[in-house]
Short mmCIF file of N, CA and C in Angstrom, two decimals:
data_model
loop_
_atom_site.label_atom_id
_atom_site.label_comp_id
_atom_site.label_asym_id
_atom_site.label_seq_id
_atom_site.Cartn_x
_atom_site.Cartn_y
_atom_site.Cartn_z
N MET A 22 0.92 -1.17 0.06
CA MET A 22 0.00 0.14 0.17
C MET A 22 0.68 1.22 0.10
N ASN A 23 0.68 1.99 -1.01
CA ASN A 23 1.44 3.43 -1.17
C ASN A 23 0.42 4.44 -0.66
N ILE A 24 0.87 5.33 0.11
CA ILE A 24 0.13 6.61 0.35
C ILE A 24 1.20 7.80 0.13
N ASP A 25 0.64 8.72 -0.50
CA ASP A 25 1.52 9.71 -0.90
C ASP A 25 1.59 10.69 0.40
N GLU A 26 2.43 11.61 0.31
CA GLU A 26 2.90 12.38 1.65
C GLU A 26 1.75 13.33 2.04
N THR A 27 1.00 13.93 1.02
CA THR A 27 -0.14 14.77 1.19
C THR A 27 -1.19 14.08 2.08
N ALA A 28 -1.56 12.92 1.46
CA ALA A 28 -2.71 12.05 1.92
C ALA A 28 -2.23 11.79 3.50
N LEU A 29 -0.92 11.32 3.76
CA LEU A 29 -0.44 10.89 5.07
C LEU A 29 -0.58 12.17 6.06
N ARG A 30 -0.18 13.21 5.42
CA ARG A 30 -0.26 14.39 6.30
C ARG A 30 -1.76 14.94 6.73
N GLN A 31 -2.54 14.54 5.90
CA GLN A 31 -4.01 14.87 6.08
C GLN A 31 -4.50 13.90 7.14
N ILE A 32 -4.30 12.65 6.94
CA ILE A 32 -4.72 11.62 7.86
C ILE A 32 -4.24 11.98 9.16
N VAL A 33 -2.70 12.36 9.34
CA VAL A 33 -2.23 12.57 10.62
C VAL A 33 -2.83 13.88 11.22
N ARG A 34 -3.27 14.91 10.44
CA ARG A 34 -3.82 15.96 10.86
C ARG A 34 -5.28 15.85 11.41
N GLU A 35 -5.93 15.01 10.75
CA GLU A 35 -7.34 14.57 11.38
C GLU A 35 -7.28 13.67 12.60
N GLU A 36 -6.20 12.90 12.81
CA GLU A 36 -6.05 12.02 13.79
C GLU A 36 -5.79 13.04 14.98
N MET A 37 -4.84 13.96 14.82
CA MET A 37 -4.50 14.79 15.84
C MET A 37 -5.84 15.75 16.43
N LYS A 38 -6.51 16.07 15.38
CA LYS A 38 -7.60 16.92 15.79
C LYS A 38 -8.61 16.08 16.72
N SER A 39 -8.44 14.79 16.21
CA SER A 39 -9.54 14.04 17.10
C SER A 39 -9.06 13.68 18.38
N VAL A 40 -7.69 13.67 18.48
CA VAL A 40 -7.21 13.39 19.87
C VAL A 40 -7.31 14.45 20.64
N LEU A 41 -6.93 15.82 20.19
CA LEU A 41 -7.09 17.00 20.97
C LEU A 41 -8.61 17.24 21.38
N LYS A 42 -9.44 16.94 20.48
CA LYS A 42 -10.79 16.99 21.09
C LYS A 42 -11.20 16.20 22.02
N GLU A 43 -10.84 14.89 22.12
CA GLU A 43 -10.95 13.73 23.28
C GLU A 43 -10.68 14.46 24.46
N VAL A 44 -9.37 15.16 24.51
CA VAL A 44 -8.63 15.62 25.52
C VAL A 44 -9.20 16.99 26.08
N GLY A 45 -10.07 17.79 25.21
CA GLY A 45 -10.58 18.90 25.47
C GLY A 45 -9.69 20.03 25.16
N LEU A 46 -8.84 19.86 24.12
CA LEU A 46 -7.85 20.85 23.75
C LEU A 46 -8.12 21.29 22.15
N HIS A 47 -9.40 21.54 21.87
CA HIS A 47 -9.42 21.61 20.49
C HIS A 47 -10.13 23.02 20.45
N ASP A 48 -10.42 23.75 21.43
CA ASP A 48 -10.98 25.13 21.17
C ASP A 48 -9.93 26.36 21.20
N ASP A 49 -10.41 27.54 21.18
CA ASP A 49 -9.49 28.50 21.47
C ASP A 49 -8.59 28.74 22.61
N ASP A 50 -9.00 28.15 23.74
CA ASP A 50 -8.66 28.27 24.91
C ASP A 50 -7.60 27.28 25.22
N ALA A 51 -7.19 26.47 24.16
CA ALA A 51 -6.26 25.29 24.60
C ALA A 51 -4.93 25.79 25.13
N GLY A 52 -4.52 26.93 24.40
CA GLY A 52 -3.22 27.47 24.76
C GLY A 52 -3.23 27.72 26.25
N ASN A 53 -4.29 28.57 26.67
CA ASN A 53 -4.31 28.77 28.06
C ASN A 53 -4.41 27.58 28.94
N ASP A 54 -5.25 26.70 28.44
CA ASP A 54 -5.28 25.08 29.27
C ASP A 54 -4.07 24.76 29.54
N VAL A 55 -3.23 24.66 28.51
CA VAL A 55 -1.89 24.03 28.62
C VAL A 55 -0.91 24.85 29.61
N ARG A 56 -1.07 25.97 29.40
CA ARG A 56 -0.40 26.82 30.40
C ARG A 56 -0.61 26.60 31.73
N ASP A 57 -2.14 26.59 32.04
CA ASP A 57 -2.63 26.18 33.25
C ASP A 57 -2.21 25.09 33.91
N LEU A 58 -2.17 24.01 32.98
CA LEU A 58 -1.70 22.62 33.42
C LEU A 58 -0.13 22.41 33.70
N ARG A 59 0.53 23.40 32.89
CA ARG A 59 1.94 23.39 33.24
C ARG A 59 2.36 24.28 34.78
N SER A 60 1.35 25.19 35.09
CA SER A 60 1.38 25.87 36.14
C SER A 60 1.12 25.09 37.39
N LEU A 61 0.11 24.24 37.19
CA LEU A 61 -0.25 23.16 38.28
C LEU A 61 0.71 22.11 38.58
N ILE A 62 1.37 21.70 37.36
CA ILE A 62 2.61 20.74 37.60
C ILE A 62 3.64 21.39 38.51
N THR A 63 4.15 22.54 37.93
CA THR A 63 5.23 23.53 38.64
C THR A 63 4.88 23.74 40.23
N ASP A 64 3.44 24.01 40.38
CA ASP A 64 3.25 24.35 41.90
C ASP A 64 3.28 23.02 42.64
N TRP A 65 2.59 21.97 41.97
CA TRP A 65 2.65 20.64 42.60
C TRP A 65 4.26 20.17 43.05
N ARG A 66 4.92 20.34 42.15
CA ARG A 66 6.56 20.01 42.48
C ARG A 66 6.88 20.76 43.50
N GLY A 67 6.63 22.03 43.62
CA GLY A 67 7.00 23.04 44.62
C GLY A 67 6.36 22.61 45.96
N MET A 68 5.19 22.29 45.81
CA MET A 68 4.66 21.89 47.00
C MET A 68 5.29 20.77 47.70
N LYS A 69 5.46 19.54 46.76
CA LYS A 69 6.13 18.50 47.26
C LYS A 69 7.15 18.69 48.05
N LYS A 70 8.11 19.65 47.57
CA LYS A 70 9.41 20.06 48.01
C LYS A 70 9.32 20.85 49.59
N VAL A 71 8.20 21.61 49.42
CA VAL A 71 8.14 22.21 50.78
C VAL A 71 7.53 21.26 51.90
N VAL A 72 6.68 20.17 51.51
CA VAL A 72 6.14 19.28 52.38
C VAL A 72 7.33 18.41 52.87
N TRP A 73 8.08 17.92 52.27
CA TRP A 73 9.42 17.06 52.71
C TRP A 73 10.15 17.96 53.34
N GLN A 74 10.46 19.18 53.18
CA GLN A 74 11.20 20.17 54.08
C GLN A 74 10.47 20.10 55.42
N THR A 75 9.34 20.48 55.44
CA THR A 75 8.54 20.59 56.59
C THR A 75 8.62 19.36 57.55
N VAL A 76 8.62 18.27 56.84
CA VAL A 76 8.80 16.70 57.45
C VAL A 76 10.02 16.52 58.34
N ALA A 77 11.07 16.97 57.12
CA ALA A 77 12.49 16.92 57.82
C ALA A 77 12.57 17.86 58.89
N ARG A 78 12.12 18.90 58.87
CA ARG A 78 12.31 19.89 60.01
C ARG A 78 11.45 19.57 61.30
N ALA A 79 10.40 18.88 61.07
CA ALA A 79 9.58 18.58 62.19
C ALA A 79 10.27 17.22 63.04
N GLY A 80 10.91 16.42 62.09
CA GLY A 80 11.71 15.17 62.54
C GLY A 80 12.88 15.78 63.35
N THR A 81 13.52 16.63 62.67
CA THR A 81 14.80 17.21 63.31
C THR A 81 14.48 17.95 64.87
N MET A 82 13.32 18.66 64.84
CA MET A 82 12.84 19.38 65.86
C MET A 82 12.47 18.33 67.11
N PHE A 83 11.85 17.15 66.67
CA PHE A 83 11.58 16.12 67.50
C PHE A 83 12.77 15.50 68.31
N VAL A 84 13.67 15.20 67.29
CA VAL A 84 14.79 14.65 67.85
C VAL A 84 15.63 15.53 68.88
N LEU A 85 15.72 16.76 68.37
CA LEU A 85 16.35 17.85 69.45
C LEU A 85 15.68 17.87 70.78
N GLY A 86 14.51 17.81 70.63
CA GLY A 86 13.43 17.94 71.88
C GLY A 86 13.77 16.72 72.70
N LEU A 87 13.94 15.66 72.17
CA LEU A 87 14.26 14.34 73.01
C LEU A 87 15.63 14.42 73.51
N LEU A 88 16.57 15.11 72.89
CA LEU A 88 17.81 15.39 73.48
C LEU A 88 17.83 16.22 74.51
N MET A 89 17.21 17.33 74.27
CA MET A 89 17.13 18.35 75.32
C MET A 89 16.30 17.85 76.74
N PHE A 90 15.06 17.22 76.45
CA PHE A 90 14.60 16.40 77.71
C PHE A 90 15.60 15.40 78.23
N GLY A 91 16.39 14.51 77.68
CA GLY A 91 17.33 13.79 78.15
C GLY A 91 18.34 14.61 78.82
N ALA A 92 18.96 15.74 78.61
CA ALA A 92 19.85 16.76 79.07
C ALA A 92 19.41 17.22 80.38
N TRP A 93 18.03 17.73 80.32
CA TRP A 93 17.34 18.09 81.48
C TRP A 93 17.37 17.11 82.65
N ALA A 94 16.86 16.00 82.38
CA ALA A 94 16.62 15.04 83.02
C ALA A 94 17.93 14.53 83.87
N LYS A 95 18.86 14.57 82.91
CA LYS A 95 20.36 14.35 83.44
C LYS A 95 20.80 15.41 84.39
N ILE A 96 20.67 16.68 84.11
CA ILE A 96 20.87 17.86 85.08
C ILE A 96 20.20 17.79 86.35
N ASN A 97 18.97 17.42 86.32
CA ASN A 97 18.08 17.39 87.57
C ASN A 97 18.18 16.03 88.14
N GLY A 98 19.36 15.41 87.99
CA GLY A 98 19.51 14.12 88.47
C GLY A 98 18.80 12.72 88.16
N GLY A 99 17.84 12.97 87.46
CA GLY A 99 16.85 12.04 87.03
C GLY A 99 16.11 11.33 87.94
N ASP A 100 16.23 11.80 89.44
CA ASP A 100 15.47 11.21 90.45
C ASP A 100 14.02 11.92 90.80
N SER A 101 13.35 11.36 91.31
CA SER A 101 12.14 11.98 91.91
C SER A 101 12.50 12.59 92.98
N PRO A 102 11.81 13.72 93.67
CA PRO A 102 12.05 14.14 94.91
C PRO A 102 11.68 13.29 96.21
N GLU A 103 12.35 13.07 97.13
CA GLU A 103 11.72 12.16 98.25
C GLU A 103 12.18 12.81 99.45
#
């Protein structure tokens, strides 16, 4: 089967239009939609980074708190008053 280049381009163009219509990117606002999606992805990545930083800081503060509590208990003799 031999298809000339013009016919192949037309087939590809029609299929691309069909796919874009299926995903909702066939109207005049498609460019804005793509920019919004990219912005959401960028924001999501930034949020993930901030969440992991917050978890790491909370873990560090917890460990430091345990160490300070241990030091406080050691300084006070660790005994209950009798």
